[in-house]
Tab-separated table of C-alpha atoms in Angstrom:
chain	number	residue	atom	x	y	z
A	1155	MET	CA	220.344	1.575	35.580
A	1156	LYS	CA	223.997	1.776	34.704
A	1157	TYR	CA	224.052	-1.507	32.525
A	1158	LEU	CA	221.029	0.440	31.007
A	1159	LYS	CA	223.316	3.511	29.073
A	1160	TYR	CA	224.706	4.095	26.385
A	1161	LYS	CA	228.241	5.010	25.964
A	1162	THR	CA	229.382	8.034	23.543
A	1163	GLY	CA	227.869	8.955	20.426
A	1164	LEU	CA	224.759	6.866	21.056
A	1165	LEU	CA	223.057	8.267	24.412
A	1166	VAL	CA	222.869	11.490	21.981
A	1167	VAL	CA	221.157	9.561	19.543
A	1168	LEU	CA	218.261	7.740	21.353
A	1169	ALA	CA	217.529	10.550	23.089
A	1170	ALA	CA	217.021	11.846	20.176
A	1171	LEU	CA	215.452	9.292	19.376
A	1172	SER	CA	212.732	8.884	22.230
A	1173	VAL	CA	211.759	12.598	21.742
A	1174	PHE	CA	210.814	12.017	17.669
A	1175	THR	CA	208.974	8.716	18.303
A	1176	SER	CA	206.959	10.249	21.537
A	1177	CYS	CA	205.565	13.092	18.546
A	1178	LYS	CA	202.897	11.915	16.135
A	1179	LYS	CA	203.439	13.546	12.269
A	1180	GLY	CA	201.457	16.538	11.767
A	1181	TRP	CA	200.225	18.159	8.715
A	1182	LEU	CA	203.133	20.592	8.833
A	1183	ASP	CA	206.403	18.121	8.332
A	1184	ILE	CA	206.815	18.112	4.858
A	1185	ASN	CA	210.039	16.494	5.010
A	1186	ASP	CA	212.037	14.032	6.490
A	1187	ASN	CA	215.979	15.358	7.599
A	1188	PRO	CA	217.658	12.428	6.948
A	1189	ASN	CA	220.373	13.892	9.612
A	1190	SER	CA	217.977	13.019	12.682
A	1191	PRO	CA	217.600	10.024	14.257
A	1192	THR	CA	215.910	7.572	13.850
A	1193	ASP	CA	214.583	4.263	14.205
A	1194	GLU	CA	215.208	3.165	11.216
A	1195	ASN	CA	218.466	4.875	10.825
A	1196	ILE	CA	219.931	3.642	13.335
A	1197	THR	CA	220.570	0.590	12.388
A	1198	PRO	CA	221.891	-2.641	13.791
A	1199	GLU	CA	224.830	-3.528	11.591
A	1200	LEU	CA	225.732	1.172	13.037
A	1201	ILE	CA	225.271	-0.542	16.235
A	1202	PHE	CA	227.320	-3.226	15.847
A	1203	ASN	CA	230.091	-2.074	14.264
A	1204	GLN	CA	229.982	0.821	17.089
A	1205	ALA	CA	230.112	-2.134	19.795
A	1206	ALA	CA	232.647	-4.323	17.975
A	1207	VAL	CA	234.919	-1.298	18.946
A	1208	THR	CA	234.147	-0.605	22.357
A	1209	THR	CA	234.615	-4.229	22.988
A	1210	ALA	CA	237.709	-4.212	21.755
A	1211	ALA	CA	238.669	-0.670	23.498
A	1212	ARG	CA	237.298	-2.665	26.670
A	1213	GLN	CA	241.086	-4.804	26.454
A	1214	ALA	CA	243.396	-2.072	26.417
A	1215	SER	CA	241.561	-0.091	29.310
A	1216	GLY	CA	242.842	1.491	31.864
A	1217	ASN	CA	240.036	-0.242	34.207
A	1218	PHE	CA	242.047	-3.714	33.918
A	1219	ARG	CA	245.328	-1.498	34.881
A	1220	PHE	CA	244.883	-2.664	38.760
A	1221	LEU	CA	244.738	-6.488	37.137
A	1222	ASN	CA	247.840	-5.992	35.621
A	1223	SER	CA	249.113	-4.417	38.177
A	1224	TRP	CA	248.062	-7.556	40.924
A	1225	LEU	CA	249.562	-9.974	38.721
A	1226	GLY	CA	253.002	-8.927	38.241
A	1227	TYR	CA	253.298	-6.719	34.764
A	1228	PHE	CA	252.501	-2.864	36.068
A	1229	SER	CA	253.691	-0.921	38.426
A	1230	ALA	CA	253.152	3.342	39.518
A	1231	SER	CA	256.344	5.701	37.983
A	1232	GLY	CA	257.409	7.227	41.096
A	1233	ASP	CA	256.509	9.894	40.220
A	1234	PHE	CA	252.863	9.865	42.328
A	1235	ALA	CA	251.867	8.744	45.114
A	1236	ILE	CA	250.645	5.304	45.468
A	1237	VAL	CA	247.406	4.208	44.999
A	1238	GLN	CA	246.093	2.591	48.402
A	1239	ASP	CA	242.844	0.201	47.665
A	1240	GLU	CA	244.741	-1.051	44.450
A	1241	THR	CA	248.603	-1.865	46.468
A	1242	THR	CA	246.298	-3.258	49.732
A	1243	TYR	CA	243.954	-4.890	48.219
A	1244	ASN	CA	241.899	-3.172	50.454
A	1245	VAL	CA	239.212	-2.265	47.950
A	1246	ASP	CA	235.764	-0.909	48.561
A	1247	PHE	CA	231.985	-0.802	46.331
A	1248	SER	CA	233.515	1.944	44.580
A	1249	PHE	CA	235.964	-0.150	42.559
A	1250	SER	CA	234.225	-2.391	40.872
A	1251	ASP	CA	231.988	0.657	39.650
A	1252	PRO	CA	233.441	1.673	36.342
A	1253	ILE	CA	234.455	-2.086	35.187
A	1254	TRP	CA	231.202	-3.144	35.294
A	1255	GLY	CA	229.428	0.254	33.845
A	1256	ASN	CA	231.584	-0.453	31.241
A	1257	HIS	CA	231.162	-3.753	30.055
A	1258	TYR	CA	227.518	-3.829	30.659
A	1259	ASN	CA	227.232	-0.445	28.346
A	1260	VAL	CA	228.945	-2.487	25.460
A	1261	LEU	CA	226.547	-5.888	26.164
A	1262	PHE	CA	223.437	-3.733	25.942
A	1263	ASP	CA	224.900	-1.877	22.637
A	1264	LEU	CA	225.619	-5.810	21.554
A	1265	TYR	CA	221.899	-6.890	22.707
A	1266	GLN	CA	220.355	-4.217	20.797
A	1267	ALA	CA	222.643	-5.008	17.359
A	1268	LYS	CA	221.530	-8.659	17.974
A	1269	THR	CA	217.400	-7.969	18.277
A	1270	LYS	CA	217.380	-5.200	15.799
A	1271	ALA	CA	219.256	-7.851	13.508
A	1272	LEU	CA	216.046	-10.708	14.113
A	1273	GLU	CA	213.652	-8.269	13.775
A	1274	GLN	CA	215.263	-7.925	10.242
A	1275	GLY	CA	216.296	-11.426	9.487
A	1276	ASP	CA	219.678	-10.927	9.235
A	1277	THR	CA	220.463	-13.828	11.526
A	1278	VAL	CA	224.611	-13.421	10.757
A	1279	LEU	CA	224.885	-9.519	12.138
A	1280	ALA	CA	223.180	-11.431	15.402
A	1281	GLY	CA	225.347	-14.554	15.813
A	1282	ALA	CA	227.947	-11.397	15.294
A	1283	SER	CA	226.369	-9.726	17.824
A	1284	MET	CA	225.894	-13.257	20.333
A	1285	ILE	CA	229.739	-14.405	19.566
A	1286	LEU	CA	231.257	-10.952	21.204
A	1287	SER	CA	228.675	-10.588	23.748
A	1288	ALA	CA	229.430	-14.086	24.852
A	1289	LYS	CA	232.863	-12.932	25.630
A	1290	LEU	CA	231.936	-10.389	27.460
A	1291	TRP	CA	229.288	-12.295	29.870
A	1292	GLN	CA	232.351	-14.960	30.538
A	1293	GLU	CA	234.336	-11.899	31.517
A	1294	LEU	CA	231.890	-10.091	33.853
A	1295	VAL	CA	231.509	-13.909	35.768
A	1296	ASP	CA	235.527	-14.615	35.967
A	1297	MET	CA	235.007	-11.396	37.232
A	1298	PHE	CA	231.640	-10.612	39.285
A	1299	GLY	CA	230.498	-14.625	40.018
A	1300	ASP	CA	226.315	-14.615	40.124
A	1301	ILE	CA	225.800	-11.364	37.885
A	1302	PRO	CA	222.723	-10.070	36.093
A	1303	TYR	CA	222.024	-12.063	33.266
A	1304	PHE	CA	218.689	-13.286	31.923
A	1305	GLN	CA	216.601	-10.530	33.284
A	1306	ALA	CA	219.555	-8.442	31.824
A	1307	PHE	CA	218.485	-5.180	29.507
A	1308	GLN	CA	214.347	-6.540	29.456
A	1309	ASN	CA	213.826	-3.170	31.217
A	1310	SER	CA	209.623	-3.741	29.748
A	1311	THR	CA	209.204	-6.188	32.970
A	1312	THR	CA	211.565	-5.061	35.080
A	1313	ARG	CA	213.801	-2.504	36.518
A	1314	THR	CA	215.891	-4.093	39.147
A	1315	PRO	CA	217.066	-7.598	37.301
A	1316	ALA	CA	217.324	-10.691	39.812
A	1317	TYR	CA	221.256	-12.123	40.606
A	1318	ASP	CA	221.762	-15.168	38.374
A	1319	ASP	CA	223.782	-18.284	39.198
A	1320	ASP	CA	227.011	-18.373	37.536
A	1321	LYS	CA	227.444	-21.590	36.591
A	1322	ALA	CA	224.144	-21.501	35.454
A	1323	ILE	CA	225.423	-18.632	32.771
A	1324	TYR	CA	227.787	-20.341	31.386
A	1325	ASP	CA	226.164	-23.606	30.608
A	1326	ASP	CA	223.588	-20.866	28.973
A	1327	LEU	CA	226.793	-19.238	27.523
A	1328	LEU	CA	227.616	-22.423	25.618
A	1329	LYS	CA	224.086	-22.444	23.852
A	1330	VAL	CA	223.986	-19.108	23.221
A	1331	LEU	CA	227.564	-20.120	20.852
A	1332	ASP	CA	225.508	-22.931	19.675
A	1333	THR	CA	222.828	-21.118	17.982
A	1334	ALA	CA	225.941	-18.043	17.515
A	1335	LYS	CA	227.347	-21.199	15.316
A	1336	THR	CA	224.588	-21.713	13.167
A	1337	TYR	CA	223.098	-18.145	12.721
A	1338	MET	CA	226.497	-17.350	11.265
A	1339	GLY	CA	226.456	-20.642	9.118
A	1340	LYS	CA	223.399	-18.538	6.953
A	1341	THR	CA	223.406	-16.405	3.777
A	1342	ALA	CA	224.255	-13.003	5.148
A	1343	LYS	CA	221.063	-10.303	4.458
A	1344	LEU	CA	223.906	-7.435	4.085
A	1345	ASN	CA	226.940	-7.143	2.579
A	1346	PHE	CA	229.025	-8.340	5.388
A	1347	ASN	CA	231.714	-5.960	4.821
A	1348	ASN	CA	229.276	-3.369	5.329
A	1349	PHE	CA	229.261	-4.320	9.073
A	1350	ILE	CA	231.029	-6.838	10.134
A	1351	GLY	CA	234.666	-6.493	7.712
A	1352	ALA	CA	234.075	-2.646	7.651
A	1353	VAL	CA	235.862	-2.164	11.258
A	1354	ILE	CA	237.059	-5.638	12.534
A	1355	LYS	CA	238.851	-8.163	11.116
A	1356	ILE	CA	239.908	-11.895	12.305
A	1357	GLY	CA	243.865	-12.888	11.237
A	1358	ASN	CA	244.505	-10.918	7.721
A	1359	GLU	CA	241.108	-9.891	6.317
A	1360	THR	CA	241.089	-6.856	4.754
A	1361	LEU	CA	238.107	-4.614	3.863
A	1362	GLY	CA	236.418	-6.368	0.239
A	1363	SER	CA	239.309	-9.318	0.847
A	1364	GLY	CA	238.338	-12.484	0.182
A	1365	SER	CA	234.507	-14.392	0.236
A	1366	ALA	CA	232.101	-13.589	2.676
A	1367	GLY	CA	231.059	-17.610	3.346
A	1368	ALA	CA	235.156	-17.928	4.566
A	1369	LYS	CA	234.926	-15.212	7.213
A	1370	GLN	CA	231.668	-16.609	8.601
A	1371	ALA	CA	233.646	-19.596	8.982
A	1372	ASN	CA	236.734	-17.784	10.948
A	1373	TRP	CA	233.982	-16.133	12.935
A	1374	ILE	CA	232.148	-19.697	13.553
A	1375	LYS	CA	235.996	-20.835	14.789
A	1376	PHE	CA	236.599	-16.953	17.220
A	1377	ALA	CA	232.912	-18.857	18.827
A	1378	ASN	CA	234.136	-22.638	18.588
A	1379	THR	CA	237.635	-20.363	20.715
A	1380	LEU	CA	235.314	-18.915	23.183
A	1381	LYS	CA	233.557	-22.203	23.869
A	1382	LEU	CA	237.062	-23.821	24.402
A	1383	ARG	CA	238.041	-21.300	27.017
A	1384	LEU	CA	234.379	-21.792	29.643
A	1385	LEU	CA	235.505	-24.857	29.267
A	1386	ILE	CA	239.323	-24.702	30.020
A	1387	ARG	CA	237.963	-22.416	33.016
A	1388	GLN	CA	236.116	-24.795	34.445
A	1389	SER	CA	238.764	-28.052	34.378
A	1390	GLU	CA	239.183	-27.871	38.278
A	1391	VAL	CA	235.202	-28.408	38.521
A	1392	PRO	CA	235.176	-31.676	40.379
A	1393	GLY	CA	233.345	-33.967	37.858
A	1394	PHE	CA	233.542	-32.130	35.100
A	1395	ASN	CA	233.133	-33.696	32.114
A	1396	PRO	CA	233.099	-31.462	28.303
A	1397	ALA	CA	233.164	-34.165	25.914
A	1398	THR	CA	230.199	-33.174	24.527
A	1399	GLU	CA	231.071	-30.173	23.621
A	1400	ILE	CA	234.279	-30.701	22.687
A	1401	ALA	CA	232.982	-32.696	20.667
A	1402	LYS	CA	231.046	-30.283	19.186
A	1403	ILE	CA	233.246	-27.342	18.823
A	1404	SER	CA	235.662	-30.283	17.163
A	1405	VAL	CA	236.177	-31.132	12.613
A	1406	GLY	CA	237.326	-35.141	12.420
A	1407	GLY	CA	238.219	-35.298	15.626
A	1408	VAL	CA	240.674	-31.576	15.152
A	1409	LEU	CA	239.351	-28.370	17.072
A	1410	ASN	CA	238.315	-25.861	14.624
A	1411	ILE	CA	239.333	-22.678	16.922
A	1412	LEU	CA	241.745	-19.733	15.430
A	1413	ARG	CA	245.049	-20.137	14.758
A	1414	GLU	CA	248.494	-18.684	13.707
A	1415	GLY	CA	247.736	-15.433	12.126
A	1416	GLN	CA	243.982	-15.263	13.429
A	1417	THR	CA	244.280	-12.282	16.304
A	1418	VAL	CA	239.949	-10.943	15.974
A	1419	SER	CA	241.290	-7.306	15.799
A	1420	ALA	CA	239.014	-4.144	15.716
A	1421	ASN	CA	239.872	-0.755	13.740
A	1422	PRO	CA	237.481	1.324	12.039
A	1423	GLY	CA	240.374	3.927	11.549
A	1424	TYR	CA	242.443	4.748	13.554
A	1425	VAL	CA	244.698	7.848	13.332
A	1426	ASN	CA	246.754	9.656	15.841
A	1427	GLU	CA	244.636	12.256	17.028
A	1428	ALA	CA	242.852	13.660	19.755
A	1429	ASN	CA	240.256	10.964	20.345
A	1430	LYS	CA	240.945	8.363	17.499
A	1431	GLN	CA	244.048	6.739	19.077
A	1432	SER	CA	244.347	3.198	19.004
A	1433	PRO	CA	243.162	2.101	22.886
A	1434	PHE	CA	246.227	0.413	24.114
A	1435	TYR	CA	247.915	3.194	23.408
A	1436	ALA	CA	246.042	6.506	22.972
A	1437	ASN	CA	245.986	4.973	27.180
A	1438	TYR	CA	249.985	3.848	27.696
A	1439	GLY	CA	251.699	5.530	24.295
A	1440	PHE	CA	252.143	8.855	23.237
A	1441	THR	CA	249.592	11.526	22.460
A	1442	PRO	CA	249.049	13.252	19.271
A	1443	THR	CA	251.694	16.093	20.068
A	1444	GLY	CA	254.087	13.421	21.011
A	1445	ALA	CA	253.541	13.205	24.448
A	1446	ASP	CA	254.345	10.854	26.976
A	1447	ALA	CA	250.113	9.250	27.945
A	1448	ASN	CA	250.404	7.800	30.839
A	1449	THR	CA	253.731	8.619	32.968
A	1450	SER	CA	252.653	6.745	36.045
A	1451	THR	CA	251.895	3.596	34.746
A	1452	ARG	CA	255.792	1.458	33.989
A	1453	ALA	CA	256.891	-2.323	34.216
A	1454	ASN	CA	256.483	-4.562	36.957
A	1455	ASN	CA	260.229	-4.960	38.339
A	1456	TYR	CA	258.526	-8.983	38.752
A	1457	ILE	CA	258.159	-9.904	35.422
A	1458	VAL	CA	260.846	-7.984	34.469
A	1459	ASN	CA	263.921	-10.215	36.206
A	1460	ILE	CA	262.003	-13.303	35.507
A	1461	LEU	CA	261.790	-12.389	31.354
A	1462	LYS	CA	265.605	-10.878	31.707
A	1463	THR	CA	266.966	-14.037	33.660
A	1464	ASN	CA	265.186	-16.527	31.294
A	1465	ALA	CA	266.851	-13.924	28.041
A	1466	ASP	CA	263.338	-13.820	27.024
A	1467	PRO	CA	264.065	-11.716	23.858
A	1468	ARG	CA	259.708	-10.523	23.983
A	1469	LEU	CA	261.080	-8.050	27.435
A	1470	THR	CA	261.416	-5.137	24.608
A	1471	GLN	CA	258.679	-6.230	22.938
A	1472	TYR	CA	256.492	-5.853	25.947
A	1473	PHE	CA	258.386	-2.585	26.965
A	1474	ALA	CA	260.515	-0.235	25.744
A	1475	THR	CA	264.099	0.226	26.501
A	1476	VAL	CA	265.301	3.575	28.882
A	1477	GLY	CA	269.472	4.835	28.357
A	1478	GLY	CA	269.362	0.805	26.786
A	1479	ASN	CA	268.164	-1.463	29.722
A	1480	VAL	CA	264.033	-2.057	30.944
A	1481	VAL	CA	263.616	-0.740	34.020
A	1482	GLY	CA	261.151	-1.980	36.135
A	1483	THR	CA	259.154	-0.517	39.303
A	1484	THR	CA	257.968	-2.276	42.429
A	1485	PHE	CA	254.129	-3.184	43.213
A	1486	GLY	CA	253.394	-1.004	46.456
A	1487	SER	CA	256.852	0.851	46.667
A	1488	THR	CA	257.226	4.661	47.614
A	1489	SER	CA	260.116	4.494	45.981
A	1490	ASN	CA	260.381	4.379	43.091
A	1491	PRO	CA	262.234	6.070	39.377
A	1492	GLY	CA	260.364	8.534	37.922
A	1493	GLY	CA	258.467	8.139	35.099
A	1494	ALA	CA	261.337	9.283	32.502
A	1495	ALA	CA	263.836	6.964	34.158
A	1496	SER	CA	261.509	4.189	33.762
A	1497	SER	CA	260.388	1.792	30.963
A	1498	LYS	CA	256.982	2.680	29.308
A	1499	PHE	CA	255.771	-0.005	27.230
A	1500	GLY	CA	257.232	-1.457	23.723
A	1501	PRO	CA	256.030	-1.715	20.146
A	1502	GLY	CA	254.925	-5.512	20.520
A	1503	LEU	CA	251.846	-3.490	22.826
A	1504	SER	CA	251.461	0.104	21.778
A	1505	ALA	CA	252.993	0.026	18.055
A	1506	SER	CA	251.647	3.202	16.727
A	1507	ALA	CA	247.911	5.560	17.005
A	1508	THR	CA	247.111	3.196	13.755
A	1509	GLN	CA	247.398	-0.244	15.147
A	1510	ASP	CA	244.847	-2.830	15.154
A	1511	ALA	CA	242.683	-3.493	18.463
A	1512	TRP	CA	242.513	-6.941	20.047
A	1513	ILE	CA	239.960	-8.517	20.669
A	1514	MET	CA	241.586	-12.009	20.995
A	1515	PRO	CA	245.464	-12.193	19.976
A	1516	SER	CA	246.044	-15.637	18.274
A	1517	PHE	CA	248.416	-17.321	20.259
A	1518	LEU	CA	245.806	-17.835	23.157
A	1519	SER	CA	243.734	-20.400	22.041
A	1520	LEU	CA	246.376	-22.092	20.981
A	1521	PHE	CA	246.935	-22.387	24.334
A	1522	PHE	CA	243.492	-23.480	25.151
A	1523	GLU	CA	244.288	-25.910	22.637
A	1524	ALA	CA	247.880	-27.818	24.436
A	1525	GLU	CA	245.818	-27.651	27.651
A	1526	ALA	CA	242.754	-28.759	26.162
A	1527	ILE	CA	245.444	-32.104	25.345
A	1528	ALA	CA	247.210	-32.106	27.984
A	1529	ARG	CA	243.852	-33.112	30.237
A	1530	GLY	CA	242.691	-35.760	27.134
A	1531	TRP	CA	239.942	-34.083	25.994
A	1532	THR	CA	241.206	-34.305	22.869
A	1533	THR	CA	243.086	-35.490	20.325
A	1534	GLY	CA	246.873	-34.479	19.002
A	1535	ASN	CA	249.976	-34.069	21.096
A	1536	ALA	CA	250.449	-31.690	23.369
A	1537	GLN	CA	253.894	-30.983	23.257
A	1538	THR	CA	252.942	-29.631	19.490
A	1539	ALA	CA	250.870	-27.747	20.400
A	1540	TYR	CA	251.933	-25.723	23.548
A	1541	GLU	CA	255.097	-25.051	21.871
A	1542	ASN	CA	252.837	-23.753	18.535
A	1543	ALA	CA	251.243	-21.112	21.097
A	1544	VAL	CA	254.660	-20.692	22.172
A	1545	ARG	CA	255.719	-19.850	18.728
A	1546	GLU	CA	252.929	-17.732	17.647
A	1547	SER	CA	253.244	-15.982	21.554
A	1548	PHE	CA	256.625	-14.191	19.751
A	1549	ALA	CA	255.472	-14.032	16.744
A	1550	TRP	CA	252.302	-11.698	17.570
A	1551	LEU	CA	254.502	-9.794	19.776
A	1552	GLY	CA	257.246	-8.998	16.298
A	1553	VAL	CA	259.880	-10.581	17.401
A	1554	PRO	CA	262.825	-10.439	15.156
A	1555	ASN	CA	262.938	-14.057	14.158
A	1556	ALA	CA	259.936	-14.893	15.964
A	1557	THR	CA	260.560	-18.925	15.264
A	1558	THR	CA	264.286	-19.888	15.748
A	1559	ALA	CA	264.154	-17.332	18.667
A	1560	ALA	CA	260.786	-19.215	20.505
A	1561	ASN	CA	263.215	-22.319	20.021
A	1562	ASN	CA	265.653	-21.423	21.324
A	1563	TYR	CA	264.290	-19.771	24.469
A	1564	MET	CA	261.827	-23.401	24.731
A	1565	THR	CA	265.173	-24.876	24.665
A	1566	SER	CA	267.338	-22.826	26.759
A	1567	ASN	CA	265.132	-22.600	29.942
A	1568	ALA	CA	263.688	-25.535	32.036
A	1569	SER	CA	260.008	-23.714	32.571
A	1570	ALA	CA	259.942	-23.288	29.158
A	1571	ASN	CA	261.354	-26.953	28.354
A	1572	TRP	CA	258.332	-29.192	26.805
A	1573	ALA	CA	260.781	-31.842	28.790
A	1574	ASN	CA	260.116	-30.663	32.250
A	1575	SER	CA	256.042	-30.609	31.799
A	1576	GLY	CA	256.121	-32.933	34.777
A	1577	ALA	CA	253.907	-36.141	34.119
A	1578	THR	CA	250.311	-35.982	34.707
A	1579	PRO	CA	247.700	-34.406	33.141
A	1580	LEU	CA	247.330	-31.361	36.803
A	1581	ALA	CA	251.201	-31.194	36.297
A	1582	LYS	CA	251.320	-30.414	31.737
A	1583	ALA	CA	248.167	-27.937	32.440
A	1584	ARG	CA	250.335	-25.362	35.533
A	1585	PHE	CA	253.512	-25.998	32.956
A	1586	ILE	CA	250.870	-24.464	30.025
A	1587	ALA	CA	248.899	-22.256	31.866
A	1588	TYR	CA	252.529	-20.734	33.100
A	1589	GLN	CA	254.280	-19.592	29.952
A	1590	LYS	CA	250.909	-18.560	28.708
A	1591	TYR	CA	250.962	-15.994	31.757
A	1592	LEU	CA	254.426	-14.656	30.496
A	1593	SER	CA	252.760	-14.548	27.051
A	1594	LEU	CA	249.877	-12.391	28.610
A	1595	VAL	CA	251.702	-8.585	30.113
A	1596	GLY	CA	249.543	-6.497	29.372
A	1597	ILE	CA	247.751	-8.457	26.626
A	1598	ASP	CA	245.178	-9.765	29.079
A	1599	PRO	CA	245.876	-10.068	32.208
A	1600	LEU	CA	242.030	-11.422	32.973
A	1601	GLU	CA	243.296	-14.565	31.446
A	1602	ALA	CA	246.094	-14.958	33.752
A	1603	TRP	CA	244.760	-13.708	36.820
A	1604	SER	CA	241.793	-16.588	35.902
A	1605	ASP	CA	244.450	-19.343	35.385
A	1606	LEU	CA	245.620	-18.308	38.181
A	1607	ARG	CA	242.955	-18.466	40.255
A	1608	ARG	CA	242.031	-22.014	38.655
A	1609	LEU	CA	246.392	-23.667	38.673
A	1610	ASN	CA	247.724	-21.629	41.416
A	1611	MET	CA	250.959	-22.164	38.485
A	1612	ILE	CA	253.164	-18.993	39.791
A	1613	SER	CA	255.540	-20.717	42.023
A	1614	GLY	CA	255.657	-17.816	45.295
A	1615	THR	CA	254.247	-14.526	45.716
A	1616	GLY	CA	257.250	-11.893	44.523
A	1617	TYR	CA	254.386	-10.386	42.221
A	1618	ILE	CA	252.550	-9.168	45.866
A	1619	SER	CA	252.121	-6.118	46.576
A	1620	VAL	CA	255.549	-4.938	49.225
A	1621	ASN	CA	252.750	-1.682	50.836
A	1622	PRO	CA	252.655	-2.441	54.372
A	1623	ALA	CA	249.853	-1.760	54.377
A	1624	ARG	CA	248.440	-4.336	52.362
A	1625	VAL	CA	245.191	-6.192	53.937
A	1626	SER	CA	246.179	-9.676	52.380
A	1627	ASN	CA	249.093	-11.854	50.963
A	1628	THR	CA	247.201	-13.062	48.390
A	1629	LEU	CA	245.424	-11.992	45.558
A	1630	PRO	CA	241.505	-11.430	45.736
A	1631	VAL	CA	239.543	-14.396	44.036
A	1632	ARG	CA	236.798	-12.238	42.813
A	1633	LEU	CA	235.869	-8.441	42.392
A	1634	PRO	CA	232.961	-7.225	44.611
A	1635	TYR	CA	229.809	-5.618	43.385
A	1636	PRO	CA	229.760	-2.602	43.073
A	1637	GLN	CA	228.147	0.533	44.607
A	1638	THR	CA	225.877	1.081	41.742
A	1639	GLU	CA	223.731	-2.732	42.255
A	1640	TYR	CA	223.338	-1.833	45.997
A	1641	THR	CA	222.547	1.883	44.984
A	1642	THR	CA	219.125	0.955	42.547
A	1643	ASN	CA	219.087	-2.687	42.343
A	1644	GLY	CA	219.630	-2.853	46.489
A	1645	PRO	CA	217.294	-5.840	46.780
A	1646	ASN	CA	218.737	-8.553	44.209
A	1647	VAL	CA	222.658	-7.391	44.685
A	1648	ASN	CA	222.007	-7.714	48.630
A	1649	ALA	CA	220.295	-11.197	48.007
A	1650	GLU	CA	223.882	-12.516	47.287
A	1651	GLY	CA	224.316	-12.778	50.663
A	1652	THR	CA	227.147	-10.905	52.112
A	1653	ILE	CA	231.113	-10.621	50.176
A	1654	ASN	CA	234.197	-11.209	50.892
A	1655	ILE	CA	236.751	-10.945	47.944
A	1656	PHE	CA	238.832	-13.551	49.441
A	1657	THR	CA	237.486	-16.478	50.484
A	1658	SER	CA	234.588	-15.916	48.251
A	1659	LYS	CA	234.827	-17.754	44.905
A	1660	ILE	CA	233.724	-18.171	41.177
A	1661	PHE	CA	232.108	-21.330	41.335
A	1662	TRP	CA	235.101	-22.808	39.188
A	1663	GLN	CA	237.947	-21.819	41.660
A	1664	PRO	CA	239.088	-25.323	43.380
């Protein structure tokens, strides 16, 4: 099945491994070839590092371009015919194949890293694999609802895994993260930098800097942040009470989550060479020869106009200027300006071929905290937490004089001024989520789409495609299952019944 495949070089390695392990050593086997793949030299740390880099690449993947367009962030230039399924929302089963298959590919790698690490007694490496896995599993649920989970990758017992209830998966992910935190609190079997610090960092960690214990503590914060994301997503479920889980991720009544400057990112040593650039830059920046890497994807007029109206200085961090101005295109229009006449991506997103690839930006956890406080889930001042999140968004994007610029933005714009956040917890949550939406341009459209489905925090429908052939005036609430599932796992996916992408909601949607 698609989600049992390896990507890139590991596919070759495992294929060779199957050949070598199927034979017995004979008397002619005098020497071991150290360059041949074996179960011993495909170590869990090697698999983990590859999977961690690919997890970051998923965030910047072209697979998410459609969501950036649906949310009003991206749009096509006039140099190409518009993509009909994307701009009409009339998507078929094949539409979901890439995003489903690529997520499961990475999850399989992380599963292998965890399994091998536990076999070797390395609970720290296993915990790191579980934490990254939890992030990807939640994303699959948030896009598809019920998915193969408990039987996934159990190829020795079933090649056609059953679909599991989306709420049950969420509940299990909370338990998985608890276990991962316990594992991460142990002493690493290997030098921490050798298998995690080599490619992935939290905040300003560098290879060889800081103690392993301090870095593991940051991974526990990462796990807590993912737990908070799972809880926030369920905020509108009737009767939902997060108190027990909030207590688990708090220390002294304060959420023990990622803070300012603690972006989770990967960088295996990106260089400005073919197939070695940082993923967002490779997808949307420039080629190693300096050519535009993507002349079809440009700024969307919807978000450009909002940022211009608000005099939001993040505008020119998100998008480059053309003739001194940020020039957008209209999603679904057949008369957009060409690529050379419209804005590609700015230095906040696409700074260099060697930039770190984000897995979770630091400001996101602060927005989660602001909403949790506003809802009365935890102690603290919601206004302070919210304003810290906005300031961190400005800093993350590299806005000059970020703190002053963010303070001026929140003071001068009604939509950003806490005085206008509303009187009820729900009103405040929507206020916070809207500002989170403005901070996620090109960074995490799935988070913004999830908030829109959960809180409907965007007034009006200006982000909707103008394509007259569109089949809906609202966005889909989920994705269809991919064609590969109907081909290879038909009985189980068909047992899910008829899926209507506009009405078949994920369990946490009101």
